[in-house]
Each structure stands twice: as C-alpha cells, then as structure tokens.
Coordinates of C-alpha atoms (C1' of nucleotides) in Angstrom, one line a residue:
Chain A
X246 CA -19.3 2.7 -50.8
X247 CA -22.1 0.9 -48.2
X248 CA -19.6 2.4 -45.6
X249 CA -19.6 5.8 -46.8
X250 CA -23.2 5.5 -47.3
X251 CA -23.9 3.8 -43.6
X252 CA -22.4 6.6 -42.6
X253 CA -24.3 9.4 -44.0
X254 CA -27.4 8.1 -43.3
X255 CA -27.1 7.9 -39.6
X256 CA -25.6 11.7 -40.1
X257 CA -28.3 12.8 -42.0
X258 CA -30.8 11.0 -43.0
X259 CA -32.3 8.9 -45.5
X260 CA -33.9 12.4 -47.2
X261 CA -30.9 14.8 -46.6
X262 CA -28.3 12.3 -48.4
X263 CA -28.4 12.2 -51.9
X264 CA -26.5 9.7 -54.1
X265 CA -24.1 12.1 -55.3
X266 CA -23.0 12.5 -51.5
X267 CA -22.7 9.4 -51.1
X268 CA -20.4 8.5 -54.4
X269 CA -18.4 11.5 -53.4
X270 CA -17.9 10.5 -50.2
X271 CA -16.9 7.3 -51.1
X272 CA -14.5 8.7 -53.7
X273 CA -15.9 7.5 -56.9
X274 CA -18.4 9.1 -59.1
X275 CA -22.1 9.4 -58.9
X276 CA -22.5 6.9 -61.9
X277 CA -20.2 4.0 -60.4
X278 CA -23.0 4.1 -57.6
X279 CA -25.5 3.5 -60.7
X280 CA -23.1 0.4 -61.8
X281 CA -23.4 -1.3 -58.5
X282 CA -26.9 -0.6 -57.6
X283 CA -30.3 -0.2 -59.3
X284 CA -31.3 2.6 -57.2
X285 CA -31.0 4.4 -54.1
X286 CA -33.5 2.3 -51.9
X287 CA -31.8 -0.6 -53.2
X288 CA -28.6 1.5 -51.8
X289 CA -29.8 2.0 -48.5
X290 CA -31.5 -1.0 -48.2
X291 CA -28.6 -2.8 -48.7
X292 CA -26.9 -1.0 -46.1
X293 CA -29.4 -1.8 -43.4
X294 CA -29.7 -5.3 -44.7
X295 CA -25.5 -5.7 -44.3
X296 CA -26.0 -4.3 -40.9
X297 CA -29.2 -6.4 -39.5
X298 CA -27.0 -9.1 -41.2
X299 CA -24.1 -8.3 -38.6
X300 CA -26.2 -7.9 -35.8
X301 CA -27.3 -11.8 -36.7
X302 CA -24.1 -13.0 -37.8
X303 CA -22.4 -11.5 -33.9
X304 CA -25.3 -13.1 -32.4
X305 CA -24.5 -16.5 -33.9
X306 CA -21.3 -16.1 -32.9
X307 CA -21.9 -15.6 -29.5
X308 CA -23.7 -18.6 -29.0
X309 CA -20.7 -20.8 -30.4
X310 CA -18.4 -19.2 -28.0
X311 CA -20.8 -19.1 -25.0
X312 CA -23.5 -21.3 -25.1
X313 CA -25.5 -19.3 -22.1
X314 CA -26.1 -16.6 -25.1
X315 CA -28.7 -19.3 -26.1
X316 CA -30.8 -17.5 -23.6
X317 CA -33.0 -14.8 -24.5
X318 CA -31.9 -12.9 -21.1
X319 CA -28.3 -13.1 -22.7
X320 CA -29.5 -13.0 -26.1
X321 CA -31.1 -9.9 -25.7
X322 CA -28.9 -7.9 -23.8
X323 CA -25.8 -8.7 -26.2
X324 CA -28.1 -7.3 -29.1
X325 CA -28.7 -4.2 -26.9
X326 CA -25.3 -3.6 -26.2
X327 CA -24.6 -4.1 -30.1
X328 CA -27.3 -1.2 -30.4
X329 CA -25.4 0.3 -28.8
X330 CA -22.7 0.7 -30.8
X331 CA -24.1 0.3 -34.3
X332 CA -25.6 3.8 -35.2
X333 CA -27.4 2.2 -38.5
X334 CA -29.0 -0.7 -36.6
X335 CA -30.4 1.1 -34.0
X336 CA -32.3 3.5 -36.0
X337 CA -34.1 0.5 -37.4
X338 CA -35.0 -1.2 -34.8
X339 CA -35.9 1.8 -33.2
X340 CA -38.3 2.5 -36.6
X341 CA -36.5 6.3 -36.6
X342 CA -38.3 8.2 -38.9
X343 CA -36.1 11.0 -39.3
X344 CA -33.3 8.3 -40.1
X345 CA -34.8 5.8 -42.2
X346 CA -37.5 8.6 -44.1
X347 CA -39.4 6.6 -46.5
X348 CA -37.5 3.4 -46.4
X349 CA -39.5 2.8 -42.7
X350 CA -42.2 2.0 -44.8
X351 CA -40.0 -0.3 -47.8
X352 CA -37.7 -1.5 -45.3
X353 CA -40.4 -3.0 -43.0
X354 CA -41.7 -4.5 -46.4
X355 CA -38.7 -6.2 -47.4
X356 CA -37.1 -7.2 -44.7
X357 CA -40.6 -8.4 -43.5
X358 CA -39.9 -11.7 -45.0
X359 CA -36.4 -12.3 -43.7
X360 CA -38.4 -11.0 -40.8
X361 CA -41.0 -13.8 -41.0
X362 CA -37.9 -16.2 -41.4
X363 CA -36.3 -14.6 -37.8
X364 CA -39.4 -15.2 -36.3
X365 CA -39.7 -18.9 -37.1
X366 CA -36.2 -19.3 -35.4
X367 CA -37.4 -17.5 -32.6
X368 CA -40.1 -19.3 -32.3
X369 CA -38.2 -22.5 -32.6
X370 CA -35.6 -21.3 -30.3
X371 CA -38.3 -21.1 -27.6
X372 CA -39.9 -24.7 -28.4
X373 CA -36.2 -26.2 -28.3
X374 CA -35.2 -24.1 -24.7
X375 CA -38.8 -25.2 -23.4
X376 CA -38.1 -28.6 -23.5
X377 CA -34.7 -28.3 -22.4
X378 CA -36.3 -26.8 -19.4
X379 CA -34.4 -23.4 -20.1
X380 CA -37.3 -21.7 -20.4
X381 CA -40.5 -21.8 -17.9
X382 CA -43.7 -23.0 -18.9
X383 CA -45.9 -21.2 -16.8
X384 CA -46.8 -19.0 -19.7
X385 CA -48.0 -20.1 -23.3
X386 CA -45.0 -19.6 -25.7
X387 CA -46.7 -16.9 -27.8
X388 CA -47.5 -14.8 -24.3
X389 CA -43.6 -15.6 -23.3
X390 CA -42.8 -13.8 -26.8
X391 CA -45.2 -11.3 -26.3
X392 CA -43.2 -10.3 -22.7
X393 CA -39.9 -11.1 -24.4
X394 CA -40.9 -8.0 -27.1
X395 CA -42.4 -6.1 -24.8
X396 CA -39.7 -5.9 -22.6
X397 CA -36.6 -5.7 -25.1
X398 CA -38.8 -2.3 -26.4
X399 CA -38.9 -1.0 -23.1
X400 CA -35.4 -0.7 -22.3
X401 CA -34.4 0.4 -25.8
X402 CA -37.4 2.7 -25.8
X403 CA -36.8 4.2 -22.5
X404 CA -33.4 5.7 -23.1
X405 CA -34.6 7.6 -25.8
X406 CA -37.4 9.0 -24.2
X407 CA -37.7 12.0 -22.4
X408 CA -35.9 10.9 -19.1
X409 CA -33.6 13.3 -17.3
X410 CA -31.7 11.0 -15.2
X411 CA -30.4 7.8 -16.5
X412 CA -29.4 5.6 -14.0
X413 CA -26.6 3.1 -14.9
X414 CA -24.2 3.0 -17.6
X415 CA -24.9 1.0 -21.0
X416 CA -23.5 -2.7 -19.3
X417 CA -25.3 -2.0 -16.5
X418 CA -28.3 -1.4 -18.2
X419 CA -27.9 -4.7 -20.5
X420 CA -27.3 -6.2 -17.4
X421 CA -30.6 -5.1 -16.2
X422 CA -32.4 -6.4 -19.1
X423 CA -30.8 -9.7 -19.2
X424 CA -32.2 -9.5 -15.4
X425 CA -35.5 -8.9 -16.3
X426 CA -36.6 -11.2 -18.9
X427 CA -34.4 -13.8 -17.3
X428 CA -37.1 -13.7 -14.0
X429 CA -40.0 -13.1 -16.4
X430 CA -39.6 -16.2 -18.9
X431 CA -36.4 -18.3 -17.8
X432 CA -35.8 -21.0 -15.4
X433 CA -33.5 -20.4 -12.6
X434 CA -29.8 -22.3 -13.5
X435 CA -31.4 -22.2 -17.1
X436 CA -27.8 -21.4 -18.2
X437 CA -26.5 -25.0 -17.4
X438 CA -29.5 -26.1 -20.0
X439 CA -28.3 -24.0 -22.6
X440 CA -25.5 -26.2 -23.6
X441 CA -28.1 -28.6 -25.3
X442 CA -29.7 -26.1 -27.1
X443 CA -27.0 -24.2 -28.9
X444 CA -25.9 -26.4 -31.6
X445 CA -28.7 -26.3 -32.9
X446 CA -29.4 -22.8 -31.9
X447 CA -25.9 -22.1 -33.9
X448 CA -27.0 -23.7 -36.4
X449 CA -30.5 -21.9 -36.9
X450 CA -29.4 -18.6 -36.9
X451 CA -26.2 -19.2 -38.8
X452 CA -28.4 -20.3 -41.3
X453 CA -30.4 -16.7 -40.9
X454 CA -27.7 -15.1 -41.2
X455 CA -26.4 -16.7 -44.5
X456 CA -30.0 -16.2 -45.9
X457 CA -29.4 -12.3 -45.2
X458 CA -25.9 -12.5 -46.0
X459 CA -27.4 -14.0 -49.3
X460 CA -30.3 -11.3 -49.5
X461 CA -28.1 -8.4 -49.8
X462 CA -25.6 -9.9 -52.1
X463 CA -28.1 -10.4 -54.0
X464 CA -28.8 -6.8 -54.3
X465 CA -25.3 -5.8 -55.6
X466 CA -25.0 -5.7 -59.1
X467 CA -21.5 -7.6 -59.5
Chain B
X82 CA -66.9 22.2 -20.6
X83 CA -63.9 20.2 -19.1
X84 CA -65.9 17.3 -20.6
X85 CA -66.5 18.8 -24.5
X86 CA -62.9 19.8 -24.5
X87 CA -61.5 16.3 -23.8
X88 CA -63.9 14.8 -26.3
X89 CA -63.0 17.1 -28.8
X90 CA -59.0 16.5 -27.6
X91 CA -58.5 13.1 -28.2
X92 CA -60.6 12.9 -31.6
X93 CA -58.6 15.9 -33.2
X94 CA -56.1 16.6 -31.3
X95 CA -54.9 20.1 -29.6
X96 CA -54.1 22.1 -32.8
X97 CA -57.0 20.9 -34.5
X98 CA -59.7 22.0 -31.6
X99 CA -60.5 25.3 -31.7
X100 CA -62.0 27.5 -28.4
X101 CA -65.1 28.0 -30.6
X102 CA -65.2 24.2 -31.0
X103 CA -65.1 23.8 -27.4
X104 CA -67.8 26.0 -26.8
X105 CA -70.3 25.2 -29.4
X106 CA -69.8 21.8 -28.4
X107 CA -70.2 22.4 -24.5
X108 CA -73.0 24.7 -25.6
X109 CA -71.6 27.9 -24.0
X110 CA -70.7 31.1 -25.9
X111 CA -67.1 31.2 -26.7
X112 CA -66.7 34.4 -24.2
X113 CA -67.9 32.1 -21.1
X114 CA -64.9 29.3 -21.6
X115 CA -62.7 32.7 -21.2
X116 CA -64.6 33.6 -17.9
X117 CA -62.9 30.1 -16.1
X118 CA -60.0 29.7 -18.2
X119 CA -57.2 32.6 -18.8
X120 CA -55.9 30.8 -21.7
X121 CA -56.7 27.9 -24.4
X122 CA -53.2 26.2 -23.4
X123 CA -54.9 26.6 -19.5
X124 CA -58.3 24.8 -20.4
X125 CA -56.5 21.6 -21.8
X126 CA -54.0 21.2 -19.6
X127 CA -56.6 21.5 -16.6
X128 CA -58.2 18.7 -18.9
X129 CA -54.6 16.5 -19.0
X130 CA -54.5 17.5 -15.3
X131 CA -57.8 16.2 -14.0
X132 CA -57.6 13.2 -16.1
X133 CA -53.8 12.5 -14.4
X134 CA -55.4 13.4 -10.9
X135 CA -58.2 11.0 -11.9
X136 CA -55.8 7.8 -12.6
X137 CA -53.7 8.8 -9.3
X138 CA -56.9 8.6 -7.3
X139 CA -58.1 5.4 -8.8
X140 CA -54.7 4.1 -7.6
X141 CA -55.1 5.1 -4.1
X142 CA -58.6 3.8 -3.7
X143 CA -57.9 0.2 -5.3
X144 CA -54.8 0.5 -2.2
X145 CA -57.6 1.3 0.4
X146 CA -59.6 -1.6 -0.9
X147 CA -57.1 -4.3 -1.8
X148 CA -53.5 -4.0 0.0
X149 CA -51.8 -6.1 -2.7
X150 CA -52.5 -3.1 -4.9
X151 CA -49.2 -1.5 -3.6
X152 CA -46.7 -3.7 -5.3
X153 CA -45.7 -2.2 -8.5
X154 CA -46.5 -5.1 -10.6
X155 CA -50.1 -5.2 -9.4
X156 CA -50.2 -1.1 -9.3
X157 CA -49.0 -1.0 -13.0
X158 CA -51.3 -3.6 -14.3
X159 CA -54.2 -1.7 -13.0
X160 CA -52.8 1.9 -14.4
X161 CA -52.2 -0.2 -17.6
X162 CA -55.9 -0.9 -17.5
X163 CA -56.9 2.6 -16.7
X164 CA -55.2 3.8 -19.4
X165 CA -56.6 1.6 -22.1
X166 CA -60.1 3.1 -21.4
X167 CA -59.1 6.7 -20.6
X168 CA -58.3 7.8 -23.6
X169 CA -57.1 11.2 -22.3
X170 CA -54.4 9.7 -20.4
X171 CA -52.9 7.1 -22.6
X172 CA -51.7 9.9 -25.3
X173 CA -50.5 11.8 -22.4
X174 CA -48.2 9.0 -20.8
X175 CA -47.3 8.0 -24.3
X176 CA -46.1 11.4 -24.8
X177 CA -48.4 11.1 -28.4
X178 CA -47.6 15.0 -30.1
X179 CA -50.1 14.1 -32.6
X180 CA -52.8 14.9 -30.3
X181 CA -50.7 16.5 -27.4
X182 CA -49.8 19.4 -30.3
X183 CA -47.7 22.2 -28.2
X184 CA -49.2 20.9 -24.8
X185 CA -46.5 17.8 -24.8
X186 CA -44.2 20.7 -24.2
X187 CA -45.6 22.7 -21.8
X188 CA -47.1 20.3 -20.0
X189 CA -44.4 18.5 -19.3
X190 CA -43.2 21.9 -17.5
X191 CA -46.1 22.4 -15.7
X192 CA -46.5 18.7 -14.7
X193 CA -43.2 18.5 -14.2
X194 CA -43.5 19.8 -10.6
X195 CA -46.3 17.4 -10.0
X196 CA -44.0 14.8 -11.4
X197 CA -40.9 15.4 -9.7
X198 CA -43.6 14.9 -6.5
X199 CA -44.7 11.4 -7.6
X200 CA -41.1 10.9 -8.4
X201 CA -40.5 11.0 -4.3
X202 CA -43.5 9.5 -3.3
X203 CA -42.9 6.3 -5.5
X204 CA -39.4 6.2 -4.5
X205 CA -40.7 6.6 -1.0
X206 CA -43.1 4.2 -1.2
X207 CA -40.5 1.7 -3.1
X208 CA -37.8 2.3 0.6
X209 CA -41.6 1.1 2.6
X210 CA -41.1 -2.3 0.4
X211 CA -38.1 -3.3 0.8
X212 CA -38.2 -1.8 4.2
X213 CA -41.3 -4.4 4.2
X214 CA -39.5 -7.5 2.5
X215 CA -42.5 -7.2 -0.6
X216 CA -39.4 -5.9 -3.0
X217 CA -36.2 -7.8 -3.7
X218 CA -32.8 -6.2 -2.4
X219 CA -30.4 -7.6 -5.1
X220 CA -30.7 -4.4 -7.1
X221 CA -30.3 -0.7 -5.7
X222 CA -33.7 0.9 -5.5
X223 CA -33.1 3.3 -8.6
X224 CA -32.2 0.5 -10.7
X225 CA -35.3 -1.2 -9.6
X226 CA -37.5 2.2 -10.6
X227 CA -35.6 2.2 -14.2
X228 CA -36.3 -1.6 -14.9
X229 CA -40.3 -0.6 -13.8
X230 CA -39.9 2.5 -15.9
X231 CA -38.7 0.4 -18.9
X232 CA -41.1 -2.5 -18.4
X233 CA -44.1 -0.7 -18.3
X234 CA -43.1 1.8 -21.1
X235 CA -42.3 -1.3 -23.0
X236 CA -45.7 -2.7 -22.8
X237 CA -47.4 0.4 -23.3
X238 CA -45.3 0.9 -26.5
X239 CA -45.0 -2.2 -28.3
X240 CA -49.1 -2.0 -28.7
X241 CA -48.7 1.2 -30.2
X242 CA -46.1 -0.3 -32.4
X243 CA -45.7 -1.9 -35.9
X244 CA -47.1 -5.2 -34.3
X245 CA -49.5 -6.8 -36.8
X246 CA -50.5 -9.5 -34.3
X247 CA -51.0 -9.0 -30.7
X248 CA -51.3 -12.5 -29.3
X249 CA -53.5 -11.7 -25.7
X250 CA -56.5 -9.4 -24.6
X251 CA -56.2 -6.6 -23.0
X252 CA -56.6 -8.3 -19.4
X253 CA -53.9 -10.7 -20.2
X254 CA -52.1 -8.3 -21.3
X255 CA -52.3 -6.5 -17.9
X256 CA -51.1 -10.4 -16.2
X257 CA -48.1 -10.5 -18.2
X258 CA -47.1 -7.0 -17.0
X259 CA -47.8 -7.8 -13.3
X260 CA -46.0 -11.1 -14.0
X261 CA -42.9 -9.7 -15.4
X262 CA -42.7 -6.6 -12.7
X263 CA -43.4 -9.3 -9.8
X264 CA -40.6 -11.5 -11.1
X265 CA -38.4 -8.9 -11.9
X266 CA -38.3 -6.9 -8.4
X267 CA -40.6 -8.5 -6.2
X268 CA -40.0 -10.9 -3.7
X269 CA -42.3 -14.4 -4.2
X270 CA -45.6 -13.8 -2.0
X271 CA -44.9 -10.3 -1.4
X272 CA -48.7 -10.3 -1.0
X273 CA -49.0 -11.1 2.0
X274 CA -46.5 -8.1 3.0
X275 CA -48.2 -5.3 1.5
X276 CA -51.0 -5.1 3.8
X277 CA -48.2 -3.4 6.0
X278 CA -47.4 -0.9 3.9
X279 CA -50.9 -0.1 2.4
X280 CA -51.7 2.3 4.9
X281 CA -48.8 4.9 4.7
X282 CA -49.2 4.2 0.6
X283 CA -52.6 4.9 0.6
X284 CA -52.1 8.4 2.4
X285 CA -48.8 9.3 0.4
X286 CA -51.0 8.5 -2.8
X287 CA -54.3 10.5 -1.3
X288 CA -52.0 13.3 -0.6
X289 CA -50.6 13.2 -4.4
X290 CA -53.9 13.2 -5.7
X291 CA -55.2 15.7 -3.3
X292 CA -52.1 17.9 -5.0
X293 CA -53.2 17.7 -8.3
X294 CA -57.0 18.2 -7.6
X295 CA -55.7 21.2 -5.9
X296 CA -53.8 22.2 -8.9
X297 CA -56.4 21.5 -10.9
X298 CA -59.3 23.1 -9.5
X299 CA -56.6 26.3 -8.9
X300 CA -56.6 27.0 -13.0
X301 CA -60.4 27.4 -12.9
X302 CA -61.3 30.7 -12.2
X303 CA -64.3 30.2 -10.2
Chain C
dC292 C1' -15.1 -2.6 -70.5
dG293 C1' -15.6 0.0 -66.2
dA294 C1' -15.9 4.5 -64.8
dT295 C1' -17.5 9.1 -65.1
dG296 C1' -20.1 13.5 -64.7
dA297 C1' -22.9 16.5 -67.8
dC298 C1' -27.6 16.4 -68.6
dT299 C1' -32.8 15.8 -68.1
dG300 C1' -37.4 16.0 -66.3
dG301 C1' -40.3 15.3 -62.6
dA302 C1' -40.7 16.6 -58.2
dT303 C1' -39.8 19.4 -54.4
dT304 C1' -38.8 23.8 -52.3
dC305 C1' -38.9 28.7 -52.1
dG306 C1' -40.8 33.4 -52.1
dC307 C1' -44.4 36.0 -51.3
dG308 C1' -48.8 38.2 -51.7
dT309 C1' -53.5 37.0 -50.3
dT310 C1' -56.8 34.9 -47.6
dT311 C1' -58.5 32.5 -43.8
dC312 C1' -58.3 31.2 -39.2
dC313 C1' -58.6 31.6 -34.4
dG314 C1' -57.0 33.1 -29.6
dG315 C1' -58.2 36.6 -26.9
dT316 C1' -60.9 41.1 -25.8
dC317 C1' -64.7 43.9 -24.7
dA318 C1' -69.0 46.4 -25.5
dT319 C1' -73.5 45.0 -24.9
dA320 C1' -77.5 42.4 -23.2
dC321 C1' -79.8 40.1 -19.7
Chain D
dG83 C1' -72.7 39.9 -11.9
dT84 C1' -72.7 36.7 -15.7
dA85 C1' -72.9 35.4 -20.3
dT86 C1' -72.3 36.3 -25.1
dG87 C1' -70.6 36.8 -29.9
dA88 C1' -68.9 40.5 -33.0
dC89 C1' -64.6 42.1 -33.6
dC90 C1' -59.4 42.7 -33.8
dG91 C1' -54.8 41.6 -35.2
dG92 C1' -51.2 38.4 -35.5
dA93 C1' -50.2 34.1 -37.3
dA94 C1' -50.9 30.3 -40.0
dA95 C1' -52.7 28.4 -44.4
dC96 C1' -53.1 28.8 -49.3
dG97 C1' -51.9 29.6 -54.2
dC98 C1' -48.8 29.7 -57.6
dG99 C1' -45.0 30.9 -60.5
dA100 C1' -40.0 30.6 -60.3
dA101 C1' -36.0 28.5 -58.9
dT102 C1' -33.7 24.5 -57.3
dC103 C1' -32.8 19.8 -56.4
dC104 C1' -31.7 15.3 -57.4
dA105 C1' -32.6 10.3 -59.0
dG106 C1' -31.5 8.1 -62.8
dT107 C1' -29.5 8.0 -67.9
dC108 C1' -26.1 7.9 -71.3
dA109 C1' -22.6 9.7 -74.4
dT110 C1' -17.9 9.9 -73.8
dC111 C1' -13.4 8.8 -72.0
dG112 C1' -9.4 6.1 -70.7

DNA sequence: CGATGACTGGATTCGCGTTTCCGGTCATAC
DNA sequence: GTATGACCGGAAACGCGAATCCAGTCATCG
C-alpha cells in the first residue's frame, strides 16, 4: 500500500492522488486504507518518513562497510547519488511543491523534530571528526555546516534549474561534490582518520534511523 | 523613470505594477513612458538589463583596482555582495517568478544572447587561469565552471531557503563562499598570479559591460 | 473480525455573464 | 516637437449558483 502510494505521489502529486487511487492501486479497497491509517497525511507522511528512514538507514550502512563514508565529502555525495534514484526523497529534500502540496508545510513540521534529532548527530559528527583531525579547524563548526548546506543545495539545486548543458554524468557529478566540500571543510588524508570515527558514527545514526524507523511504525495502525 | 519602475518592481512585482503606476510614480503622464519605451515588457527588462550591466561593471572596476578580484572565489564573493544590496538583481539571478512575473521568460530569451556572451568570456577568462597557474588543473575546465555554478547557486539559495537560523553575517557569509571556491578550484596563493591576468580580464569584462550598456541604452528610444 | 464500497457533507471546481483593469493609441495642448 | 491623459478593446478578475470531487464514516458482508 505505502508502495503504491510512493508511487503515485511522485506521478502526480500530493493534490492529484486521492485515497481511493491509492487503495485501488494497491488492490484493496478505499476503507482498508482507513484501517491502517488515520488519514491521508498520516498516509503520505508515512511514506516520506519510510523513505527519509531509508535514505538514513543506507547511510548507516555505508559507514559500516566503508568507514571513509564517515566523511561528509563521501557522506554527501552517497546521499546525492541515493537522490538520485529515490523519486520520493528527492522531492523532499528538494521542498517540491507541486509534489509534496500541503504536506511541505506538515511535513517540515513533523519531521522537524526528527529533524532536530539529525542535526544533533550532525553536529556531533563534526565535533567527533574535528578532533580526529578529519575535519579542518580553520572555520568555526557552525560556519563549516553552514558551507556543508550550502554547498550540498547547490549541486542538488543546480540540476534542476534552468541549465541547458549539464556537464557530467550523475557519478561524476557526486564525485564533484564529494570534491568540493572535501577542499572546503576536510583535511587532506582525512580518510585514514575516519576509521576512528565510524563506530561511533555507526552507531549515532543507526540509532537515527531506528528512531525513524520507530516514528513511522508508529503511525500504522496495526 | 528607469528608477520609479524598479522601485515599484521589486516591491510588487511585474504583474502587479501597472504603466500608470510607473508613471504617476516617476511623475510623467502615462503617454511619455510610451514615447522611450515600445512596450511595458521593454521598460522592465531595460530595468533587469541596466541593473545586470550595472553588477558586470562593478566587477570589472574592483579587477582594475584590485587584481586578486579575478579569481572566481574572490569575484563571486563580491557579486554575492552586490546582490544582497541590489535588490533588482538578486530576484533576477534567483530566477524569483514571483516578482519576475512573465519577464523570467522572456528575459531569459533576450538575455540569453548576452548570456551565452558571458558564457565565453568566463570560460575565456577561466583558460587565462590556468593558463596563469591561479586555477587548479585536476578537473577539466567545464567541470570547474559547473562546481562554481553550483557553489555559488548554493549559497545564494540556501538563504532564500527554509533555514530558520543562519549562523554568519552577510560578510562572512561572502568569506565562506570565497573560501569554498578558492579551495575547491584554486590553486593556494593564486593571488599573487592574478595580477597577470587582470589586464586582459579587465578588458574582456569592460567589453561585456560595454555590450549590455549598449543594449540597454538601444531599447530607449531617445 | 477484517475488509469493503456506498454514502455524506464540506470543500473545491466549473461555467459563464458581468465588471474591472490596463496595455497601448492618438487627438489635443503646449 | 514633446508631453499628456481620455479612450479603446481584449483580457483578466469577480460573483455565484450548479455540479463535482473526495476525505472520512459506517452498515454490511464474508
């Protein structure tokens, strides 16, 4: 049912879809949806929450596997690349109006606090790759953030802008970004720090991902 | 007149201003704004158009007076800073429709062929830097002009964006831009090789400017 | 019990006649 | 020659009743 649902809304849009769509593309009927959820926000919400939950859940994988990913250079171009791919996630991060309709507004509201919670880790992330000497400390770590933001928006901004002529392919372009905010914030070699950092780094987002694992349970009625 | 309409632009916005408005607020009968301009779309886009020339010729005087000004990282920082007090500007590089109305259409057109002339003279001027040794030569040069592209749309953006704290002033701000470009493309103490390329930038960028004066001035009747 | 779809009412959209608005013109005044 | 504002007509905004849609409910069924 969340697939079918997923799936129309990056077709059509939050507005465009009603719940009957969805139950009939899922094969069941429009009150089963009613069983299972208390309304259609809590629906869609759900759906973005499984989603963001993935993007989190890959991301934690990642850093078990390879412990460079720790790096936000890595970090962020792996999340780019799963952007890439994930037609609900992208929307979201993107804020797509036309996608998410009035659910920009509730989304932003309740996943602010899980938000809140992925910022913490960030922020912790940064503290712990600091003094592994991952990261420089030329700049203060909220201003490191602040470019870290800044330039993640950029590259997914600039695709969908109006630019003709795209240079590079998708890898190329994650490689690009991993290139960028590695000069901007990182330490040269910081990759051979990054085995210090990612158990606990594992750990941390594991955790954020169980939480929003948790969180959108939650939301299903049985 | 060019002045009242640019007021009256960025507080309302193109569909809301009205040739009357204009007028009344220039105080000059309606008939007289007809007598220089052929058209209402002509009149702001000679507005959009002068403002551009205005930021282009900025550039090329802070070249004339301060080499360094040539590398992208130091010549983005300053635009960024232009652009946060022109307010004609910023909705027009941000591509805003709310206050662009129909004009982010057309004058993307008409621009367009000034555009596709800054396009060549920052691509030449990017072939003078490496030529120079001021940018790096571990990426191609188009990649080099899509990861500027992106930074700099990413720090225009992620003002403009759902970001409840902004954690620097404006002039920061502008530093962390330089600082990511400059670590991003530039080769350390590229400084001291831009005095070597000011000149030829300085006339390339006089030249552009000189263009869009033209162009401007062209669109007034008299 | 879990599942369903007919049903309801509040909201949204549609159709369309009427009014208002405003870009562009031009006869007039200076 | 230059400046103006009354004026024109097409387009957009408005009003409003009718028609439609759809989230959410609930009686019914298996």
């Amino acid at each position: 049912m969340l697939d079918a649902a997923a799936d129309l809304l990056v077709r059509w849009g939050y507005q465009r879809v009603t719940v009957e769509d969805v139950a009939r593309h899922a094969g069941i009927g429009k009150g089963t949806v009613y069983l299972h959820f208390r309304t259609k926000d809590a629906l869609f919400l759900t759906v973005l929450l499984r989603s963001h939950h993935h993007v989190v859940a890959r991301m934690a994988d990642r850093m078990a596997a390879d412990p460079a990913e720790v790096l936000p250079s890595r970090m962020t171009a792996s999340v780019y690349r799963d952007l890439a791919d994930d037609a609900v996630v992208r929307p979201l991060y993107l804020g797509d109006p036309e996608v998410l309709g009035r659910l920009a507004h509730e989304a932003a509201e309740t996943l602010g606090e899980l938000g809140g919670k992925r910022d913490v880790a960030s922020r912790r992330l940064f503290g712990l790759l600091r003094d592994a000497g991952a990261l420089r400390t030329d700049l203060p770590i909220e201003e490191q953030e602040y470019v870290l933001r800044a330039v993640a928006t950029g590259f997914l901004f600039v695709d969908s802008l109006s630019t003709p002529e795209v240079p590079v392919d998708r890898d190329r372009r994650a490689e690009l970004i991993a290139h960028s905010i590695a000069a901007a914030i990182e330490e040269p070699g910081a990759a051979a720090q990054a085995g210090a950092v990612a158990p606990q780094a594992v750990a941390m987002f594991r955790e954020l991902a169980a939480d929003m694992d948790a969180e959108w349970r939650r939301r299903v009625r049985r």
